[in-house]
Every structure is written in structure tokens, then in C-alpha cells.
PDB file of C-alpha atoms in Angstrom:
ATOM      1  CA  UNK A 150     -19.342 -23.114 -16.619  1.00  0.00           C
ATOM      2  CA  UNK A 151     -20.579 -26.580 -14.628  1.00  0.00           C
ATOM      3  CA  UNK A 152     -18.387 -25.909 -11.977  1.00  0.00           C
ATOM      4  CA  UNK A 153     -19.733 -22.893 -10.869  1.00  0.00           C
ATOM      5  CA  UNK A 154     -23.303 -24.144 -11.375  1.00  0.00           C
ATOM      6  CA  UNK A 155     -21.898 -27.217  -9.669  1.00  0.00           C
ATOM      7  CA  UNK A 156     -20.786 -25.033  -6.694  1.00  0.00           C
ATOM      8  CA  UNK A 157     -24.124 -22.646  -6.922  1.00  0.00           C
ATOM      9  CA  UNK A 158     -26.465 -25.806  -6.236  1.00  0.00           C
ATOM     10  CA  UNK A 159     -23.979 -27.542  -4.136  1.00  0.00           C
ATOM     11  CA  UNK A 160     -23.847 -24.924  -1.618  1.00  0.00           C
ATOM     12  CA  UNK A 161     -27.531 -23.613  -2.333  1.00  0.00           C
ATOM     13  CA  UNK A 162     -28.244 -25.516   1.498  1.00  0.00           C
ATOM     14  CA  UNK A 163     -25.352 -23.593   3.069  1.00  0.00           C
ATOM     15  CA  UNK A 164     -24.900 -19.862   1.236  1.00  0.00           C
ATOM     16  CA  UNK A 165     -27.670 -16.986   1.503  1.00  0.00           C
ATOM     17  CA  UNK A 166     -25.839 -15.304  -1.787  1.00  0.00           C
ATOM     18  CA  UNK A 167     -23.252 -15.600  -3.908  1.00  0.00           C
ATOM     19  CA  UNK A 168     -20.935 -13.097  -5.233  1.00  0.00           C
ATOM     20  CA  UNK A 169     -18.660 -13.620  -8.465  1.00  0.00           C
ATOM     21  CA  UNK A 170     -15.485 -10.639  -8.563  1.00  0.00           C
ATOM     22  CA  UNK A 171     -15.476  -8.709 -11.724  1.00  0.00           C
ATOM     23  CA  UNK A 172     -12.530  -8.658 -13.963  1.00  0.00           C
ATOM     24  CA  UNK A 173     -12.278 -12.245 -12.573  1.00  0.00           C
ATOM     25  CA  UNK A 174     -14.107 -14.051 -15.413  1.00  0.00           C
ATOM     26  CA  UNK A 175     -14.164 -12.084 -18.820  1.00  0.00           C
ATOM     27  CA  UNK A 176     -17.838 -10.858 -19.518  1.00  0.00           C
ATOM     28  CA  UNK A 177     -17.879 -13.004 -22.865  1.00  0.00           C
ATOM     29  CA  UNK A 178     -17.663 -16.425 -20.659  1.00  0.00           C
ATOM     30  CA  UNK A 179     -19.537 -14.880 -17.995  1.00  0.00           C
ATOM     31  CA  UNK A 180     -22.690 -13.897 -19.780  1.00  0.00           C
ATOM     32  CA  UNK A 181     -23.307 -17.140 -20.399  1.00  0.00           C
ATOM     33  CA  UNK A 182     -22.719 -18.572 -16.947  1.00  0.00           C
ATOM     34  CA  UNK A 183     -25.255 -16.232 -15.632  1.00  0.00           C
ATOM     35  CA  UNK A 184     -27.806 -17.104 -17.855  1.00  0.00           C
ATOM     36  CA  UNK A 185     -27.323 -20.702 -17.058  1.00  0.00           C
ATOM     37  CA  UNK A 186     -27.567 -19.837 -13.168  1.00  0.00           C
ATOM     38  CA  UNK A 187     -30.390 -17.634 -13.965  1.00  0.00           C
ATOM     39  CA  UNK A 188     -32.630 -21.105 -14.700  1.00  0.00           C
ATOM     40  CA  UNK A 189     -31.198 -22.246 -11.617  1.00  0.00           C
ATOM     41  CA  UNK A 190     -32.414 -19.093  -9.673  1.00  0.00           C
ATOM     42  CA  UNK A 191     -35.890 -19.757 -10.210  1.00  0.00           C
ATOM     43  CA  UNK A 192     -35.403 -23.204  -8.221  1.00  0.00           C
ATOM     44  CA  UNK A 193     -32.780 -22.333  -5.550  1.00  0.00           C
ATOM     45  CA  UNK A 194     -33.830 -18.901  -5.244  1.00  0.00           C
ATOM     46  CA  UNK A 195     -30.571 -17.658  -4.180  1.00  0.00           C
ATOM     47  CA  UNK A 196     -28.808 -13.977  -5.173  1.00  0.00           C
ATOM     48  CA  UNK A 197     -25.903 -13.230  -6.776  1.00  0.00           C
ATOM     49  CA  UNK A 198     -24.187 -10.269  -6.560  1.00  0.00           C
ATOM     50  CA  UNK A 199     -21.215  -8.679  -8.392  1.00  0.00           C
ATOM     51  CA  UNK A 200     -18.368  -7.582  -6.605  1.00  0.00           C
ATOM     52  CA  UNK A 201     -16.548  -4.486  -7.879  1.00  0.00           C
ATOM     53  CA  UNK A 202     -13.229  -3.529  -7.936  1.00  0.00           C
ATOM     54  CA  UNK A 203     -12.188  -0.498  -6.183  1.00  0.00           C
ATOM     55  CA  UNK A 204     -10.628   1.434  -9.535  1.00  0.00           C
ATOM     56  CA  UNK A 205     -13.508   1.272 -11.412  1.00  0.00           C
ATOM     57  CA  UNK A 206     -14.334   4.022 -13.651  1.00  0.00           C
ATOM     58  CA  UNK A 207     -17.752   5.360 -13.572  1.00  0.00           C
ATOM     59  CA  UNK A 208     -17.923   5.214 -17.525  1.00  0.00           C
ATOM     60  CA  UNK A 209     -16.872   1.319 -17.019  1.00  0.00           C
ATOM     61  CA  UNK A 210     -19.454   1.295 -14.194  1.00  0.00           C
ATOM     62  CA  UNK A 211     -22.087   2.282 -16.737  1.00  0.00           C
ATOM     63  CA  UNK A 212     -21.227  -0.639 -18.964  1.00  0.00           C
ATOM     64  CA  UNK A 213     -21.276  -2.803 -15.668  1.00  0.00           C
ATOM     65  CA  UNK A 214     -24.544  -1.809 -14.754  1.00  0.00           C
ATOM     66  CA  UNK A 215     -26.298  -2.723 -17.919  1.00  0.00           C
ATOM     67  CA  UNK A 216     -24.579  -6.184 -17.837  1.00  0.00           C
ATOM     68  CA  UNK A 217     -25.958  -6.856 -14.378  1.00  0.00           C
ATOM     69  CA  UNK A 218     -29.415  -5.640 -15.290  1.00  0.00           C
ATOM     70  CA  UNK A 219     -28.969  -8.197 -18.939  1.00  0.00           C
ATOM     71  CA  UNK A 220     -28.243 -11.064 -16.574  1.00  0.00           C
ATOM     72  CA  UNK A 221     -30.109 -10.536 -13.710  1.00  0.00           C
ATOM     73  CA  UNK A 222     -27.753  -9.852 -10.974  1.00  0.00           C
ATOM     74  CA  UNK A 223     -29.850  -9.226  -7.778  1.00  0.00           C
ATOM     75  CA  UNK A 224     -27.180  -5.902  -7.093  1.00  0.00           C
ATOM     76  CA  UNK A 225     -23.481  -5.049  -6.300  1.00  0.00           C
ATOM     77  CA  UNK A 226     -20.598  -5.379  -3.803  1.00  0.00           C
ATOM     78  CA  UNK A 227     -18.782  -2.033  -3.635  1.00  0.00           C
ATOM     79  CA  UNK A 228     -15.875  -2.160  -3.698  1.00  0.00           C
ATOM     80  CA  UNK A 229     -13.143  -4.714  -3.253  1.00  0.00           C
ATOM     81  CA  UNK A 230      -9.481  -3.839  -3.423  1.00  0.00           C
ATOM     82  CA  UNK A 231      -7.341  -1.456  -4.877  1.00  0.00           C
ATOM     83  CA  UNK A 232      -4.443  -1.000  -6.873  1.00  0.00           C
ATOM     84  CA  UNK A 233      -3.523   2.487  -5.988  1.00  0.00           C
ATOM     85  CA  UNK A 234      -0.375   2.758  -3.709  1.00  0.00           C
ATOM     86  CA  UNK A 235      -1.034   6.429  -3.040  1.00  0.00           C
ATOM     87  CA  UNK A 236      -3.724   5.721  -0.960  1.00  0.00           C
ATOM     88  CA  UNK A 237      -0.948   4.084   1.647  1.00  0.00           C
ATOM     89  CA  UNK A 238      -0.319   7.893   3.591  1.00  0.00           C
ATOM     90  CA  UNK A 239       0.680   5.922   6.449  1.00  0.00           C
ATOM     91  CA  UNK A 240       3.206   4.110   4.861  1.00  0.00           C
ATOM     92  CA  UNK A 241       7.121   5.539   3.829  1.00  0.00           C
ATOM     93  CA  UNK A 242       8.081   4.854   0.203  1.00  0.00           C
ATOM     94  CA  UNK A 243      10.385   1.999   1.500  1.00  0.00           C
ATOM     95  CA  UNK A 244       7.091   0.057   2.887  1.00  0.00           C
ATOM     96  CA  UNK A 245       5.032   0.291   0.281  1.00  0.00           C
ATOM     97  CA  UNK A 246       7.704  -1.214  -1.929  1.00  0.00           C
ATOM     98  CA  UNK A 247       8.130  -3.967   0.454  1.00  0.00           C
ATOM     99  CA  UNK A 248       4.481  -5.021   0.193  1.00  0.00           C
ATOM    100  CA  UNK A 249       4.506  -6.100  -3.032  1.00  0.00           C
ATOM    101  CA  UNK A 250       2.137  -6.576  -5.945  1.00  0.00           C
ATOM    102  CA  UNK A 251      -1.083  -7.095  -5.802  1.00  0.00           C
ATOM    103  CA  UNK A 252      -4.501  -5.405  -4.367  1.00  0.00           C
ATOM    104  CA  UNK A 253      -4.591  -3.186  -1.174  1.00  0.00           C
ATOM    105  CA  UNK A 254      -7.998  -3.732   0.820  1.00  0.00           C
ATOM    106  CA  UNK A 255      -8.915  -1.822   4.058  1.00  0.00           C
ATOM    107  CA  UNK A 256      -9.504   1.629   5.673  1.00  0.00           C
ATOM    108  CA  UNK A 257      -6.990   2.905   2.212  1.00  0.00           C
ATOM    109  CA  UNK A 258     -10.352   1.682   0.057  1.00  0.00           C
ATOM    110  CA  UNK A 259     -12.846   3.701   1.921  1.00  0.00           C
ATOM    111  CA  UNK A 260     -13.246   6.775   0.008  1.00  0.00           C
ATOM    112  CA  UNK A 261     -13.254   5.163  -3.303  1.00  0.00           C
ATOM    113  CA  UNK A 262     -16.205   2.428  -2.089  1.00  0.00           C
ATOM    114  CA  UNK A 263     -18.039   5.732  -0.881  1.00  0.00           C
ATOM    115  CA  UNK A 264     -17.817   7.140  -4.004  1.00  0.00           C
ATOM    116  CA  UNK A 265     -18.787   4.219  -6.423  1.00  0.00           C
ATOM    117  CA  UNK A 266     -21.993   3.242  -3.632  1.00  0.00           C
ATOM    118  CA  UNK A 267     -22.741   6.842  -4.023  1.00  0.00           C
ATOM    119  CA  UNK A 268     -22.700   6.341  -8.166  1.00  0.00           C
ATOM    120  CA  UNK A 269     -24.381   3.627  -7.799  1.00  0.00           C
ATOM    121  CA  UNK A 270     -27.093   4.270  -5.738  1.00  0.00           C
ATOM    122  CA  UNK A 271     -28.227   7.015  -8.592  1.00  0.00           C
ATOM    123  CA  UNK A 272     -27.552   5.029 -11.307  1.00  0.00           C
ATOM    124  CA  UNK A 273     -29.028   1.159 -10.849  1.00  0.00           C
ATOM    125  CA  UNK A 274     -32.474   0.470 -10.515  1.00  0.00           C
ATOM    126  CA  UNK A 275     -33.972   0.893  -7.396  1.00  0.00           C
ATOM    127  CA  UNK A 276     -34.585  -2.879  -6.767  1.00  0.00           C
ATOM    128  CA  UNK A 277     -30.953  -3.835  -7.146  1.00  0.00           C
ATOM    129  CA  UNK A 278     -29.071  -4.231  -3.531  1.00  0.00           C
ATOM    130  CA  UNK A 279     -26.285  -2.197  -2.811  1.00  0.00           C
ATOM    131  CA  UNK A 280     -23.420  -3.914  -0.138  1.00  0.00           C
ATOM    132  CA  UNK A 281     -20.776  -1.192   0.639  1.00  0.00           C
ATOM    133  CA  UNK A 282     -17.617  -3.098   1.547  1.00  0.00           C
ATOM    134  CA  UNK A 283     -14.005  -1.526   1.655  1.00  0.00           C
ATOM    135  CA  UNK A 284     -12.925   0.230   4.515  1.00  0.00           C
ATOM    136  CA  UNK A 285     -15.520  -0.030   6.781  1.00  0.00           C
ATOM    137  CA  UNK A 286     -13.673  -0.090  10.503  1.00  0.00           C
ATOM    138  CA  UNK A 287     -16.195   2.056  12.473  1.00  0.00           C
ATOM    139  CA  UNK A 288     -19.505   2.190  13.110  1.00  0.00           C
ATOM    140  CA  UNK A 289     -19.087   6.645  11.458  1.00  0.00           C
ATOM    141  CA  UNK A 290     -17.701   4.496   8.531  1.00  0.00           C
ATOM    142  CA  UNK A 291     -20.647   2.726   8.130  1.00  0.00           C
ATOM    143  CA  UNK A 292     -22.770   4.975   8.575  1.00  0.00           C
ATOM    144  CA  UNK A 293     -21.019   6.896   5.662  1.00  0.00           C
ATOM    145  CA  UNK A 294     -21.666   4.249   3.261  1.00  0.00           C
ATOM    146  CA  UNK A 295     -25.348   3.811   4.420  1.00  0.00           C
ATOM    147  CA  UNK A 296     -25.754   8.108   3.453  1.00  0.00           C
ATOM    148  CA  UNK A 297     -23.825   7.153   0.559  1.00  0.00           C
ATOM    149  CA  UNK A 298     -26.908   4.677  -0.459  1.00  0.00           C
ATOM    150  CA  UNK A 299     -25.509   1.671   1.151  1.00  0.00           C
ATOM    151  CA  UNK A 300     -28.344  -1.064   2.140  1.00  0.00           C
ATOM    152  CA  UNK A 301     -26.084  -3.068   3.933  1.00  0.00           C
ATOM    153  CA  UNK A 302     -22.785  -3.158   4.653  1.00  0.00           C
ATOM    154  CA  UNK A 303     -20.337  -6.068   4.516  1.00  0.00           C
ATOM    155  CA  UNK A 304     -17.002  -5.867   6.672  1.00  0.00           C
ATOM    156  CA  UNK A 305     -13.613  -7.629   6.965  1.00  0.00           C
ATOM    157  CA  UNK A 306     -10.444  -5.989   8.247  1.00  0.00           C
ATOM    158  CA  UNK A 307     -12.553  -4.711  11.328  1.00  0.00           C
ATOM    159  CA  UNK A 308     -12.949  -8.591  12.158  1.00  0.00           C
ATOM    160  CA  UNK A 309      -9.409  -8.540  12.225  1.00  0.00           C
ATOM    161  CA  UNK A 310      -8.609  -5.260  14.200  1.00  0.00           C
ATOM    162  CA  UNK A 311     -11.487  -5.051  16.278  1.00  0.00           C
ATOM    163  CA  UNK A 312     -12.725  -8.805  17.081  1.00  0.00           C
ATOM    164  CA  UNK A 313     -16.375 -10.089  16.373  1.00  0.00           C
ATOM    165  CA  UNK A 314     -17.912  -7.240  18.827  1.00  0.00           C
ATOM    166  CA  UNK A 315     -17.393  -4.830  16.283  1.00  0.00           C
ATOM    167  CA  UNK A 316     -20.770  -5.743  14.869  1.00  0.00           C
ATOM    168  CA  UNK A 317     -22.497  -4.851  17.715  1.00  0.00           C
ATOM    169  CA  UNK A 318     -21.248  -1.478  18.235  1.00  0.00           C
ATOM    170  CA  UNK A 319     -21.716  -0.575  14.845  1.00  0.00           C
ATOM    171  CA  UNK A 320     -25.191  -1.988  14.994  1.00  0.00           C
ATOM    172  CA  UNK A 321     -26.117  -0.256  17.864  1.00  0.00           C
ATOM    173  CA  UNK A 322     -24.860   3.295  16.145  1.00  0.00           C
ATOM    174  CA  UNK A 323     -26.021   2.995  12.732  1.00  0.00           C
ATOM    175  CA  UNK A 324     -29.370   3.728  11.409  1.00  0.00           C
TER     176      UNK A 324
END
């Protein structure tokens, strides 16, 4: 628990927000970290958001949501990578075996980050911020997750396929 607060008022000069991944830290040990930031909050004033995983049920979503409202969490990071392999339609059987273990992130996340900004857009308070993330490689993608419910969006693998321009032209196109 001290060294996240350590790193939360460490990096309070340098960070607008924070985000902590769920499923990273069991909700037993993180319920109390929160709490403990929460006194912190009040002095450094900065948000942390949740950052959800891209297989997420909606039923576990529920449960989610009432643990970010019990702690305080300023709102939600949808979604981060998945597990599912079938999502890979560009890939042959051979290549998706070579990748490996572990999380897929990209344009294969989009439709399921749609989905759970789209859940939770009707089912968190109306205060709570909503960051679509997963997928997001054109400006029609982001405007997709902003209809979804989507107050901002957050990308990545554009960076990487498109260059740093990529936030102006999907600046310029989005509402």
C-alpha cells in the first residue's frame, strides 16, 4: 500500500491522473489502498481511474461499478486488452499460435471497448468520466466510442501506425 501512495504523491507534480488495471490488485487489498489515496485526493487533487479489461462481463461490470462508486474512483478506462484469439480474423491459425500468451490490444479490441463504454455510459453515474481506449485507429473509430458515451478517448497503437499527427486528424473530425 505505501508504494503506491508513495508513487501517487511522488508524481502528483508530473501526472494529471492515475489509472490502476483491474484484476491487477485483488479488490480485498485494493479497497483499502483507495481509501488511503482517497485522504490524499483531497490534498493533491488528482483522479484516478480504473482501467478495465476487455472480457469483462457486464454482470462483473455491475459489481465493478459499485466498487468504484465505494471508493471514489473519478470514472473508467474502457477497455484494455483481450484474451480472445478469435478476434485475430486477419491472422491464419499458425500465427496466432506463434504469438503467444498473453493479452491482444488494438483494432481486434474495438468492438468489445464499444460495447462495455456503451454499458457503461447507462449504468455509472453521470459524474463519473468515461475514457474509451482499445482500438481506436481512426478518427470514424473515435467517433464510435464518443456515440457510444465516450468523453474522451485515449489512444495507443495509432501512435504506432499512424505517427503523432494522428491526433490532429482525429481532432479535427470528431465532435
Amino acid at each position: 500500500m505505501t508504494d503506491i501512495l508513495d508513487l501517487y504523491c511522488t508524481f502528483n507534480n508530473y501526472a494529471d491522473y492515475y489509472t490502476i488495471n483491474w484484476g491487477s490488485i485483488a479488490p480485498d487489498i485494493l479497497g483499502p489502498i483507495l481509501i488511503t489515496l482517497f485522504q490524499h485526493k483531497q490534498e493533491y487533487k488528482k483522479p484516478v481511474f480504473l482501467k478495465l479489461p476487455a472480457d469483462l462481463t457486464f454482470e462483473k461490470a455491475d459489481e465493478i461499478i459499485r466498487f468504484a462508486i465505494q471508493h471514489h474512483i473519478e470514472g473508467f478506462i474502457a477497455c484494455g486488452p483481450t484474451q480472445d484469439r478469435s478476434l485475430l480474423t486477419r491472422s491464419t491459425p499458425t500465427e496466432i499460435n506463434n504469438i503467444g500468451a498473453g493479452g491482444i490490444s488494438g483494432l481486434p479490441v474495438l468492438q468489445k471497448s464499444l460495447k462495455t463504454v456503451k454499458y457503461l455510459s447507462e449504468h455509472t453515474p453521470k459524474d463519473m468520466l468515461i475514457i474509451g481506449a482499445g482500438g481506436i485507429i481512426t478518427s470514424q473509430d473515435a467517433q464510435a466510442m464518443l456515440d457510444a458515451g465516450a468523453h474522451l478517448v485515449q489512444i495507443y497503437s495509432a501512435f504506432i501506425y499512424e505517427g503523432p499527427y494522428i491526433v490532429k486528424r482525429i481532432a479535427k473530425v470528431c465532435k
